[in-house]
Amino acid sequence: MGQKRPQLNLSELHQLKWLLGGALAMLSAWSVLYVEVESWLWLGLITVGVPLVIRWPTLTLRIPRWVHRLAFPLFAALFAGDYYFGKEVMPALVRLSLMLLFYRAVTPRLRRDDLQLIVLGLFLVVVSGVLSVSLAFAFQIVAFTGCTLVLLLVMNLIEAAESGHPVVMDSLQTPPVWMQLEWLRLGRRLREVADWRVATLGVGLFGGVVGLSALLFFALPRFEFTNNLFLDNLITQKSKTGFSENVSFGDVTDIQQDTSVALSVDVSDPSQIPAQLYWRMLVLDEYAKGTFSTSDQLKRQLRDQRQPAQLITGGARPSGGDSVWIFYLEGGTSRYLPLLGDFSQLKFNDGPQEYAIHDTLRLLRLGKTPAKMFAYRVEGMRTASALGAPEISPPRDGAGKSNKGGSEATGVERDALTGPSFLEIKLDSAERARLDAWVTALNAPSDDAGAFARLATQWLAKGHKYSMRMTLPGGKEDPLVRWMNSDSPGHCELFAGAFTLLARSAGYPARMVTGFRGGSWNTTSRNLTIRNSDAHAWCELFDAKKQTWLRVDPTPGAPEAVPDAKQENPAVLLARISDRSWSAKFDGLRVFWYRRIVDFDQKAQAELARSAKVAIENRAQQIKQSIHRLLKEVGEWMQQPWDLRRLLAIAAVVAGGAGAVLGWRYWLRDGLRRWRSSLTHAGLDPVRREAGHWLRRLKSLQPPEAGVFECLTLQAELERLRYGPKIGWPDAREVFRRARHACRYPHSRSI
Amino acid sequence: MPLSAGNFDSVLSPSSAEHGPAMGGYTDWQTTGRKFRGIKRRRWRAILWSLVYPYRGDRLMLTVSGAVVVAVALSIGVAAYNTSNNILFIALSLLLACLVFSGMLSWLNLRSLTWRLSVQAPLRAGKDHPAAIELHNGKRLLPCYGVWFDVATQGEKKHLRLALRERLDPQATTALEWTLRPETRGRLRVEVNRAVSLFPFGFLKKILSSQLKRDVLVWPAPVAYQRFPATAWTQPGQVERSLRAGMGGDLLALRGYVRGDSQRQIHWKASARLGRLMVRQYSAETQTGYVLWVRTAAEDWPRPDQFELMCSLAATLAEDFFRAGRLVAVVIDGEPPMSVRRRHDLDLFLDRLALVEPCAAPVIHHAASTSSRRANLLTFTPDGSRGVAAYLDGTKAATA
């Protein structure tokens, strides 16, 4: 037999447990990064403190006893204070978990403390996953599970080795032996004791666990309760400042610095994707002192619904060929939902939601900013650049005052209580005079909104270049007027703001709109991906002749909005905006996560079951057809006249079969046995091993009375093969054949 | 120590390891899963059914960790169904898969595990004796971890836990040893009640019933005694002659070799002829020999502790005389005298002493009555309230 494989002693097991516990604590603490919870202090302490105590475990013994006594009352007080001042349960709970996790990670742990550490870690990982619905959760929970299982295994081995007498760690003077840590030595020992076969089996089994959990996930019965998750209500998420009701210069540009994905959109019919993608989110109708905002009148027009609802009827009339758009809006983006235009129906995937809607402005606002990915499905969405009037007037149960008959749409009949004017300019007389002068200089024809838009855009582009970096000239005037008066470059907010002021000064109702422009077509997951860097601000100008609002994008380089332009060839469009980069592939994974995992419901489950059934039936049908075809071909071949070639073919097949059998019996089988023997028995002769196998089989049988002598003879020969010198061996193959026969037919005499 | 072919014999033939009910030694091997191995048809159904209705003694118990896991799984499950949140469903699925994984690893760990009990007789009351459970991992690839056995000995309330502290490699055998210290003489039953494992994650305690038991005889404890310098020990006229082996000059017989015999006494010709070792036995020279007569009448021994002391004194004297080559025969109550020619005879006497109890009215056999008339007869009577005295032909010769 080979040399005995070394194994970890008790101290080394303790060291491994300590290492795993620390790693688990850090892994679970870092999951909080995906949630908008202010916990940098505790995260920092864990990130710095835990590696320190992993490296020097004796540091844990330096903590005075009174700290241990005071720790839990202190944590309770901190939690109470946190909740009292913050008024939010979930962030306080997360911070409490982090405190406890930190304490458990940097103090000596017994078994129950390790269990506490695991439960705290699981809580953090699951809560972070629920609140963020991030793809990282999938990796994190798998890593956490693997780490936890190994930790539990090591804890169990330690318990078995100690047999109920745990090591007590109480004083710095007599630290346990395992605390004298040398990580390099431990690493070497781990490498020594590792058996690649057991490790491979372990990894394979863990892969099986992940596979089984995936199977369970899809197979667990689902019921449609359509409840909102209570955890969502325990945390408040702020929108990005560029997508809130008050936008200062630079807020949208700040969002553009971020290249992460903000929105993923599945489109059932990609041919309906418009050439110019403007994802409207928010209308800003008021400007004062460098800040655009939503006026109170407009806010009042956004009608809060009394009852949360899952299905919303829009102002567009449904038609048969409408495409279905599924939006996956990343958490924390905004509470205003991006839309291309009007829609016929919108459904929230996460059940009924509180919302407010403005039918004519096509604005949809949620009760609060979603903390996690928010999915909704839109049907019959209009993608034209001109908004137009609503096709139908859906009934609302709005709590706010309703807007009478499109008073804001005309821009002429207006009421301060019912709607904004979109003509108001809050500038002093000198600034207004300057604006008027610029408008006059445009020399635009009156009552032609399109021509005005074109000329004003050209005038702005002539005086200013586009730049993400804005430098406003000094002065006491309004910052926007100062910028217009200069030749400084600017970004989309400045261009859109300047255009709005010019249009209003010229008597055209105008407003600024924020949202996203463009997007890329992910060829991996076949969806539109819109990043935060696509954040944009543009304008909408009321055309009194056509009684519609036109989209105008005055930012240099923007495509000109042509309402009646012919739709670009879908294939060309998709090729133009397609993204095949590695980041797109990763985004595809994220979309897969949203489509197949996060949005998996009873309907999807039934669909999956149906698909699986159909796939199995198709495969069985294919196999059946293949067999039929094969049999038919063989039959036809047999019916053909015999000649030398056919006979030779048959002979070749028979010879091949015989060669395979003989090769297996005389070469391959022995080789396989030798290989298996070298794997498991440190080179024990395969003949001896097989002889041992047959000996055991024979002895487990009741020998027939009539064949006792034959049995004993066979047993003696097997024993010679098993234990005797090789020189006197009988023919091993013949002996094994007889042994096989004897085991197969125990009552036969002819052994 | 790996299993040899001989060891495997005991696995395969249940009776081969038995050496009698009271002689100690090894029990049969017990194997995990043997119940199912015996089932030729519908084995899988039996295995599945055993999960629902386990075999007697086989149990699964929830540990603290397991209770925590179940509680967490229940909480997550309730939250998942209540909210239809797929993140929670993922966590729930992983927890359930981990439980299945734990069961699989546990099954793999306990698979092909065999064990047997080893208690080496003779045992002596009040003395330490080694005992062991031999554990063999019959798997080809996977080691075995974290198994312990609950061992019970008769008369002791608390079970002893014998744990496998280290890894047991595939095809390897180890011995879990402990020290057995019987308190009193008599028949002692040593049982391996169950094999228990928390492997791999400690969620469930897997208990397998074990029917291994071994009855062993515990001889009386050796006792210190005071030997009086009585003239009786050396009376010249009281000589017992007997045909028994000794160091004389006359060849008495040939017998089979037993361990401890001098190699000089081997009769090589006879050994070659018979195919096994034979030794010469010479007749003993004339010397003083003693006969021990143990009388167990309850009326003579009203106090149990005195009776126990008598047994111990008798056993100690018998061994001392045997070692000195001066023990001729032993008698218990009215039974015929039993000559003590070899160690085996002495062992039989000690076995009897291990089980002897005070009896109401022992029947005096004719042969025993004649033995009472023999010379150098050693008898026992209570001495005072606690002691026991040995009388040699009526003369007090020793006390304990």
PDB file of N, CA, C and O in Angstrom, chain A residues 95-144:
ATOM      1  N   ARG A  95     -27.195  48.139   9.271  1.00  0.00           N
ATOM      2  CA  ARG A  95     -26.036  48.616  10.034  1.00  0.00           C
ATOM      3  C   ARG A  95     -25.850  47.802  11.307  1.00  0.00           C
ATOM      4  O   ARG A  95     -24.717  47.497  11.696  1.00  0.00           O
ATOM      5  N   LEU A  96     -26.969  47.408  11.935  1.00  0.00           N
ATOM      6  CA  LEU A  96     -26.856  46.556  13.130  1.00  0.00           C
ATOM      7  C   LEU A  96     -26.204  45.219  12.771  1.00  0.00           C
ATOM      8  O   LEU A  96     -25.336  44.707  13.493  1.00  0.00           O
ATOM      9  N   SER A  97     -26.632  44.652  11.647  1.00  0.00           N
ATOM     10  CA  SER A  97     -26.035  43.376  11.210  1.00  0.00           C
ATOM     11  C   SER A  97     -24.542  43.537  10.960  1.00  0.00           C
ATOM     12  O   SER A  97     -23.750  42.652  11.302  1.00  0.00           O
ATOM     13  N   LEU A  98     -24.180  44.665  10.383  1.00  0.00           N
ATOM     14  CA  LEU A  98     -22.752  44.900  10.117  1.00  0.00           C
ATOM     15  C   LEU A  98     -21.962  45.008  11.422  1.00  0.00           C
ATOM     16  O   LEU A  98     -20.860  44.483  11.537  1.00  0.00           O
ATOM     17  N   MET A  99     -22.568  45.689  12.396  1.00  0.00           N
ATOM     18  CA  MET A  99     -21.887  45.801  13.706  1.00  0.00           C
ATOM     19  C   MET A  99     -21.670  44.417  14.302  1.00  0.00           C
ATOM     20  O   MET A  99     -20.567  44.086  14.759  1.00  0.00           O
ATOM     21  N   LEU A 100     -22.742  43.618  14.319  1.00  0.00           N
ATOM     22  CA  LEU A 100     -22.639  42.279  14.910  1.00  0.00           C
ATOM     23  C   LEU A 100     -21.650  41.415  14.135  1.00  0.00           C
ATOM     24  O   LEU A 100     -20.877  40.652  14.710  1.00  0.00           O
ATOM     25  N   LEU A 101     -21.702  41.565  12.831  1.00  0.00           N
ATOM     26  CA  LEU A 101     -20.785  40.796  11.988  1.00  0.00           C
ATOM     27  C   LEU A 101     -19.337  41.168  12.294  1.00  0.00           C
ATOM     28  O   LEU A 101     -18.467  40.293  12.421  1.00  0.00           O
ATOM     29  N   PHE A 102     -19.109  42.450  12.442  1.00  0.00           N
ATOM     30  CA  PHE A 102     -17.758  42.922  12.766  1.00  0.00           C
ATOM     31  C   PHE A 102     -17.319  42.356  14.118  1.00  0.00           C
ATOM     32  O   PHE A 102     -16.204  41.845  14.261  1.00  0.00           O
ATOM     33  N   TYR A 103     -18.229  42.432  15.090  1.00  0.00           N
ATOM     34  CA  TYR A 103     -17.869  41.953  16.418  1.00  0.00           C
ATOM     35  C   TYR A 103     -17.556  40.459  16.385  1.00  0.00           C
ATOM     36  O   TYR A 103     -16.569  40.002  16.960  1.00  0.00           O
ATOM     37  N   ARG A 104     -18.393  39.704  15.683  1.00  0.00           N
ATOM     38  CA  ARG A 104     -18.181  38.263  15.626  1.00  0.00           C
ATOM     39  C   ARG A 104     -16.904  37.913  14.860  1.00  0.00           C
ATOM     40  O   ARG A 104     -16.237  36.935  15.154  1.00  0.00           O
ATOM     41  N   ALA A 105     -16.582  38.730  13.868  1.00  0.00           N
ATOM     42  CA  ALA A 105     -15.412  38.411  13.041  1.00  0.00           C
ATOM     43  C   ALA A 105     -14.109  38.731  13.752  1.00  0.00           C
ATOM     44  O   ALA A 105     -13.086  38.123  13.429  1.00  0.00           O
ATOM     45  N   VAL A 106     -14.128  39.664  14.694  1.00  0.00           N
ATOM     46  CA  VAL A 106     -12.860  40.052  15.324  1.00  0.00           C
ATOM     47  C   VAL A 106     -12.742  39.557  16.764  1.00  0.00           C
ATOM     48  O   VAL A 106     -11.853  39.978  17.484  1.00  0.00           O
ATOM     49  N   THR A 107     -13.633  38.687  17.163  1.00  0.00           N
ATOM     50  CA  THR A 107     -13.499  38.088  18.494  1.00  0.00           C
ATOM     51  C   THR A 107     -13.434  36.578  18.342  1.00  0.00           C
ATOM     52  O   THR A 107     -13.907  36.030  17.350  1.00  0.00           O
ATOM     53  N   PRO A 108     -12.818  35.901  19.331  1.00  0.00           N
ATOM     54  CA  PRO A 108     -12.738  34.434  19.242  1.00  0.00           C
ATOM     55  C   PRO A 108     -14.138  33.833  19.165  1.00  0.00           C
ATOM     56  O   PRO A 108     -15.072  34.325  19.797  1.00  0.00           O
ATOM     57  N   ARG A 109     -14.230  32.775  18.383  1.00  0.00           N
ATOM     58  CA  ARG A 109     -15.557  32.214  18.120  1.00  0.00           C
ATOM     59  C   ARG A 109     -15.638  30.754  18.545  1.00  0.00           C
ATOM     60  O   ARG A 109     -14.732  29.969  18.240  1.00  0.00           O
ATOM     61  N   LEU A 110     -16.718  30.436  19.238  1.00  0.00           N
ATOM     62  CA  LEU A 110     -17.065  29.033  19.464  1.00  0.00           C
ATOM     63  C   LEU A 110     -18.050  28.629  18.370  1.00  0.00           C
ATOM     64  O   LEU A 110     -18.377  29.418  17.491  1.00  0.00           O
ATOM     65  N   ARG A 111     -18.565  27.432  18.497  1.00  0.00           N
ATOM     66  CA  ARG A 111     -19.440  26.926  17.432  1.00  0.00           C
ATOM     67  C   ARG A 111     -20.675  27.816  17.243  1.00  0.00           C
ATOM     68  O   ARG A 111     -21.045  28.153  16.128  1.00  0.00           O
ATOM     69  N   ARG A 112     -21.296  28.174  18.359  1.00  0.00           N
ATOM     70  CA  ARG A 112     -22.533  28.962  18.230  1.00  0.00           C
ATOM     71  C   ARG A 112     -22.234  30.339  17.637  1.00  0.00           C
ATOM     72  O   ARG A 112     -23.060  30.916  16.928  1.00  0.00           O
ATOM     73  N   ASP A 113     -21.032  30.865  17.936  1.00  0.00           N
ATOM     74  CA  ASP A 113     -20.670  32.161  17.360  1.00  0.00           C
ATOM     75  C   ASP A 113     -20.468  32.054  15.851  1.00  0.00           C
ATOM     76  O   ASP A 113     -20.820  32.966  15.106  1.00  0.00           O
ATOM     77  N   ASP A 114     -19.898  30.939  15.428  1.00  0.00           N
ATOM     78  CA  ASP A 114     -19.748  30.736  13.987  1.00  0.00           C
ATOM     79  C   ASP A 114     -21.113  30.637  13.310  1.00  0.00           C
ATOM     80  O   ASP A 114     -21.315  31.172  12.215  1.00  0.00           O
ATOM     81  N   LEU A 115     -22.035  29.953  13.974  1.00  0.00           N
ATOM     82  CA  LEU A 115     -23.384  29.854  13.404  1.00  0.00           C
ATOM     83  C   LEU A 115     -24.033  31.242  13.311  1.00  0.00           C
ATOM     84  O   LEU A 115     -24.701  31.565  12.330  1.00  0.00           O
ATOM     85  N   GLN A 116     -23.798  32.041  14.340  1.00  0.00           N
ATOM     86  CA  GLN A 116     -24.344  33.405  14.330  1.00  0.00           C
ATOM     87  C   GLN A 116     -23.747  34.202  13.162  1.00  0.00           C
ATOM     88  O   GLN A 116     -24.468  34.930  12.470  1.00  0.00           O
ATOM     89  N   LEU A 117     -22.462  34.015  12.973  1.00  0.00           N
ATOM     90  CA  LEU A 117     -21.787  34.714  11.869  1.00  0.00           C
ATOM     91  C   LEU A 117     -22.410  34.310  10.528  1.00  0.00           C
ATOM     92  O   LEU A 117     -22.677  35.166   9.667  1.00  0.00           O
ATOM     93  N   ILE A 118     -22.686  33.037  10.385  1.00  0.00           N
ATOM     94  CA  ILE A 118     -23.265  32.555   9.126  1.00  0.00           C
ATOM     95  C   ILE A 118     -24.659  33.146   8.921  1.00  0.00           C
ATOM     96  O   ILE A 118     -25.010  33.604   7.829  1.00  0.00           O
ATOM     97  N   VAL A 119     -25.453  33.135   9.983  1.00  0.00           N
ATOM     98  CA  VAL A 119     -26.827  33.643   9.846  1.00  0.00           C
ATOM     99  C   VAL A 119     -26.822  35.143   9.534  1.00  0.00           C
ATOM    100  O   VAL A 119     -27.574  35.620   8.678  1.00  0.00           O
ATOM    101  N   LEU A 120     -25.938  35.872  10.206  1.00  0.00           N
ATOM    102  CA  LEU A 120     -25.847  37.317   9.930  1.00  0.00           C
ATOM    103  C   LEU A 120     -25.428  37.562   8.484  1.00  0.00           C
ATOM    104  O   LEU A 120     -25.981  38.426   7.792  1.00  0.00           O
ATOM    105  N   GLY A 121     -24.436  36.791   8.045  1.00  0.00           N
ATOM    106  CA  GLY A 121     -23.972  36.931   6.666  1.00  0.00           C
ATOM    107  C   GLY A 121     -25.076  36.619   5.675  1.00  0.00           C
ATOM    108  O   GLY A 121     -25.283  37.348   4.691  1.00  0.00           O
ATOM    109  N   LEU A 122     -25.825  35.555   5.950  1.00  0.00           N
ATOM    110  CA  LEU A 122     -26.926  35.181   5.049  1.00  0.00           C
ATOM    111  C   LEU A 122     -27.974  36.290   5.003  1.00  0.00           C
ATOM    112  O   LEU A 122     -28.500  36.628   3.928  1.00  0.00           O
ATOM    113  N   PHE A 123     -28.248  36.853   6.157  1.00  0.00           N
ATOM    114  CA  PHE A 123     -29.229  37.952   6.211  1.00  0.00           C
ATOM    115  C   PHE A 123     -28.781  39.103   5.313  1.00  0.00           C
ATOM    116  O   PHE A 123     -29.562  39.620   4.504  1.00  0.00           O
ATOM    117  N   LEU A 124     -27.515  39.476   5.442  1.00  0.00           N
ATOM    118  CA  LEU A 124     -27.018  40.612   4.655  1.00  0.00           C
ATOM    119  C   LEU A 124     -27.054  40.310   3.161  1.00  0.00           C
ATOM    120  O   LEU A 124     -27.472  41.142   2.350  1.00  0.00           O
ATOM    121  N   VAL A 125     -26.622  39.106   2.807  1.00  0.00           N
ATOM    122  CA  VAL A 125     -26.579  38.761   1.383  1.00  0.00           C
ATOM    123  C   VAL A 125     -27.991  38.733   0.800  1.00  0.00           C
ATOM    124  O   VAL A 125     -28.244  39.291  -0.284  1.00  0.00           O
ATOM    125  N   VAL A 126     -28.916  38.115   1.525  1.00  0.00           N
ATOM    126  CA  VAL A 126     -30.284  37.999   0.989  1.00  0.00           C
ATOM    127  C   VAL A 126     -30.960  39.367   0.931  1.00  0.00           C
ATOM    128  O   VAL A 126     -31.593  39.721  -0.079  1.00  0.00           O
ATOM    129  N   VAL A 127     -30.802  40.144   1.991  1.00  0.00           N
ATOM    130  CA  VAL A 127     -31.433  41.476   1.986  1.00  0.00           C
ATOM    131  C   VAL A 127     -30.855  42.335   0.866  1.00  0.00           C
ATOM    132  O   VAL A 127     -31.595  43.019   0.139  1.00  0.00           O
ATOM    133  N   SER A 128     -29.530  42.270   0.700  1.00  0.00           N
ATOM    134  CA  SER A 128     -28.917  43.051  -0.384  1.00  0.00           C
ATOM    135  C   SER A 128     -29.435  42.577  -1.736  1.00  0.00           C
ATOM    136  O   SER A 128     -29.716  43.397  -2.623  1.00  0.00           O
ATOM    137  N   GLY A 129     -29.560  41.274  -1.875  1.00  0.00           N
ATOM    138  CA  GLY A 129     -30.065  40.729  -3.138  1.00  0.00           C
ATOM    139  C   GLY A 129     -31.489  41.170  -3.394  1.00  0.00           C
ATOM    140  O   GLY A 129     -31.840  41.578  -4.506  1.00  0.00           O
ATOM    141  N   VAL A 130     -32.314  41.113  -2.354  1.00  0.00           N
ATOM    142  CA  VAL A 130     -33.720  41.481  -2.526  1.00  0.00           C
ATOM    143  C   VAL A 130     -33.854  42.963  -2.856  1.00  0.00           C
ATOM    144  O   VAL A 130     -34.669  43.359  -3.693  1.00  0.00           O
ATOM    145  N   LEU A 131     -33.034  43.774  -2.200  1.00  0.00           N
ATOM    146  CA  LEU A 131     -33.171  45.215  -2.394  1.00  0.00           C
ATOM    147  C   LEU A 131     -32.509  45.707  -3.673  1.00  0.00           C
ATOM    148  O   LEU A 131     -32.855  46.761  -4.176  1.00  0.00           O
ATOM    149  N   SER A 132     -31.547  44.947  -4.180  1.00  0.00           N
ATOM    150  CA  SER A 132     -30.859  45.446  -5.382  1.00  0.00           C
ATOM    151  C   SER A 132     -31.218  44.658  -6.639  1.00  0.00           C
ATOM    152  O   SER A 132     -31.120  45.176  -7.737  1.00  0.00           O
ATOM    153  N   VAL A 133     -31.632  43.408  -6.466  1.00  0.00           N
ATOM    154  CA  VAL A 133     -31.912  42.509  -7.590  1.00  0.00           C
ATOM    155  C   VAL A 133     -30.734  42.539  -8.576  1.00  0.00           C
ATOM    156  O   VAL A 133     -30.906  42.483  -9.786  1.00  0.00           O
ATOM    157  N   SER A 134     -29.565  42.622  -8.009  1.00  0.00           N
ATOM    158  CA  SER A 134     -28.384  42.741  -8.852  1.00  0.00           C
ATOM    159  C   SER A 134     -27.926  41.362  -9.313  1.00  0.00           C
ATOM    160  O   SER A 134     -28.108  40.360  -8.620  1.00  0.00           O
ATOM    161  N   LEU A 135     -27.322  41.365 -10.490  1.00  0.00           N
ATOM    162  CA  LEU A 135     -26.762  40.111 -10.997  1.00  0.00           C
ATOM    163  C   LEU A 135     -25.653  39.626 -10.083  1.00  0.00           C
ATOM    164  O   LEU A 135     -25.406  38.416  -9.959  1.00  0.00           O
ATOM    165  N   ALA A 136     -24.986  40.578  -9.426  1.00  0.00           N
ATOM    166  CA  ALA A 136     -23.890  40.203  -8.517  1.00  0.00           C
ATOM    167  C   ALA A 136     -24.399  39.304  -7.403  1.00  0.00           C
ATOM    168  O   ALA A 136     -23.644  38.516  -6.847  1.00  0.00           O
ATOM    169  N   PHE A 137     -25.697  39.432  -7.074  1.00  0.00           N
ATOM    170  CA  PHE A 137     -26.256  38.588  -6.020  1.00  0.00           C
ATOM    171  C   PHE A 137     -26.091  37.110  -6.372  1.00  0.00           C
ATOM    172  O   PHE A 137     -25.798  36.291  -5.501  1.00  0.00           O
ATOM    173  N   ALA A 138     -26.286  36.785  -7.640  1.00  0.00           N
ATOM    174  CA  ALA A 138     -26.187  35.378  -8.058  1.00  0.00           C
ATOM    175  C   ALA A 138     -24.793  34.832  -7.756  1.00  0.00           C
ATOM    176  O   ALA A 138     -24.648  33.743  -7.196  1.00  0.00           O
ATOM    177  N   PHE A 139     -23.767  35.618  -8.100  1.00  0.00           N
ATOM    178  CA  PHE A 139     -22.405  35.164  -7.836  1.00  0.00           C
ATOM    179  C   PHE A 139     -22.120  35.152  -6.332  1.00  0.00           C
ATOM    180  O   PHE A 139     -21.463  34.258  -5.821  1.00  0.00           O
ATOM    181  N   GLN A 140     -22.651  36.177  -5.684  1.00  0.00           N
ATOM    182  CA  GLN A 140     -22.356  36.317  -4.267  1.00  0.00           C
ATOM    183  C   GLN A 140     -22.987  35.194  -3.442  1.00  0.00           C
ATOM    184  O   GLN A 140     -22.346  34.640  -2.553  1.00  0.00           O
ATOM    185  N   ILE A 141     -24.214  34.846  -3.776  1.00  0.00           N
ATOM    186  CA  ILE A 141     -24.877  33.809  -2.972  1.00  0.00           C
ATOM    187  C   ILE A 141     -24.227  32.453  -3.220  1.00  0.00           C
ATOM    188  O   ILE A 141     -24.106  31.633  -2.316  1.00  0.00           O
ATOM    189  N   VAL A 142     -23.753  32.238  -4.449  1.00  0.00           N
ATOM    190  CA  VAL A 142     -23.066  30.964  -4.735  1.00  0.00           C
ATOM    191  C   VAL A 142     -21.742  30.913  -3.981  1.00  0.00           C
ATOM    192  O   VAL A 142     -21.414  29.901  -3.336  1.00  0.00           O
ATOM    193  N   ALA A 143     -20.985  32.022  -4.027  1.00  0.00           N
ATOM    194  CA  ALA A 143     -19.715  32.064  -3.290  1.00  0.00           C
ATOM    195  C   ALA A 143     -19.965  31.931  -1.794  1.00  0.00           C
ATOM    196  O   ALA A 143     -19.247  31.202  -1.096  1.00  0.00           O
ATOM    197  N   PHE A 144     -20.996  32.611  -1.307  1.00  0.00           N
ATOM    198  CA  PHE A 144     -21.320  32.550   0.118  1.00  0.00           C
ATOM    199  C   PHE A 144     -21.680  31.115   0.512  1.00  0.00           C
ATOM    200  O   PHE A 144     -21.239  30.615   1.537  1.00  0.00           O
TER     201      PHE A 144
END
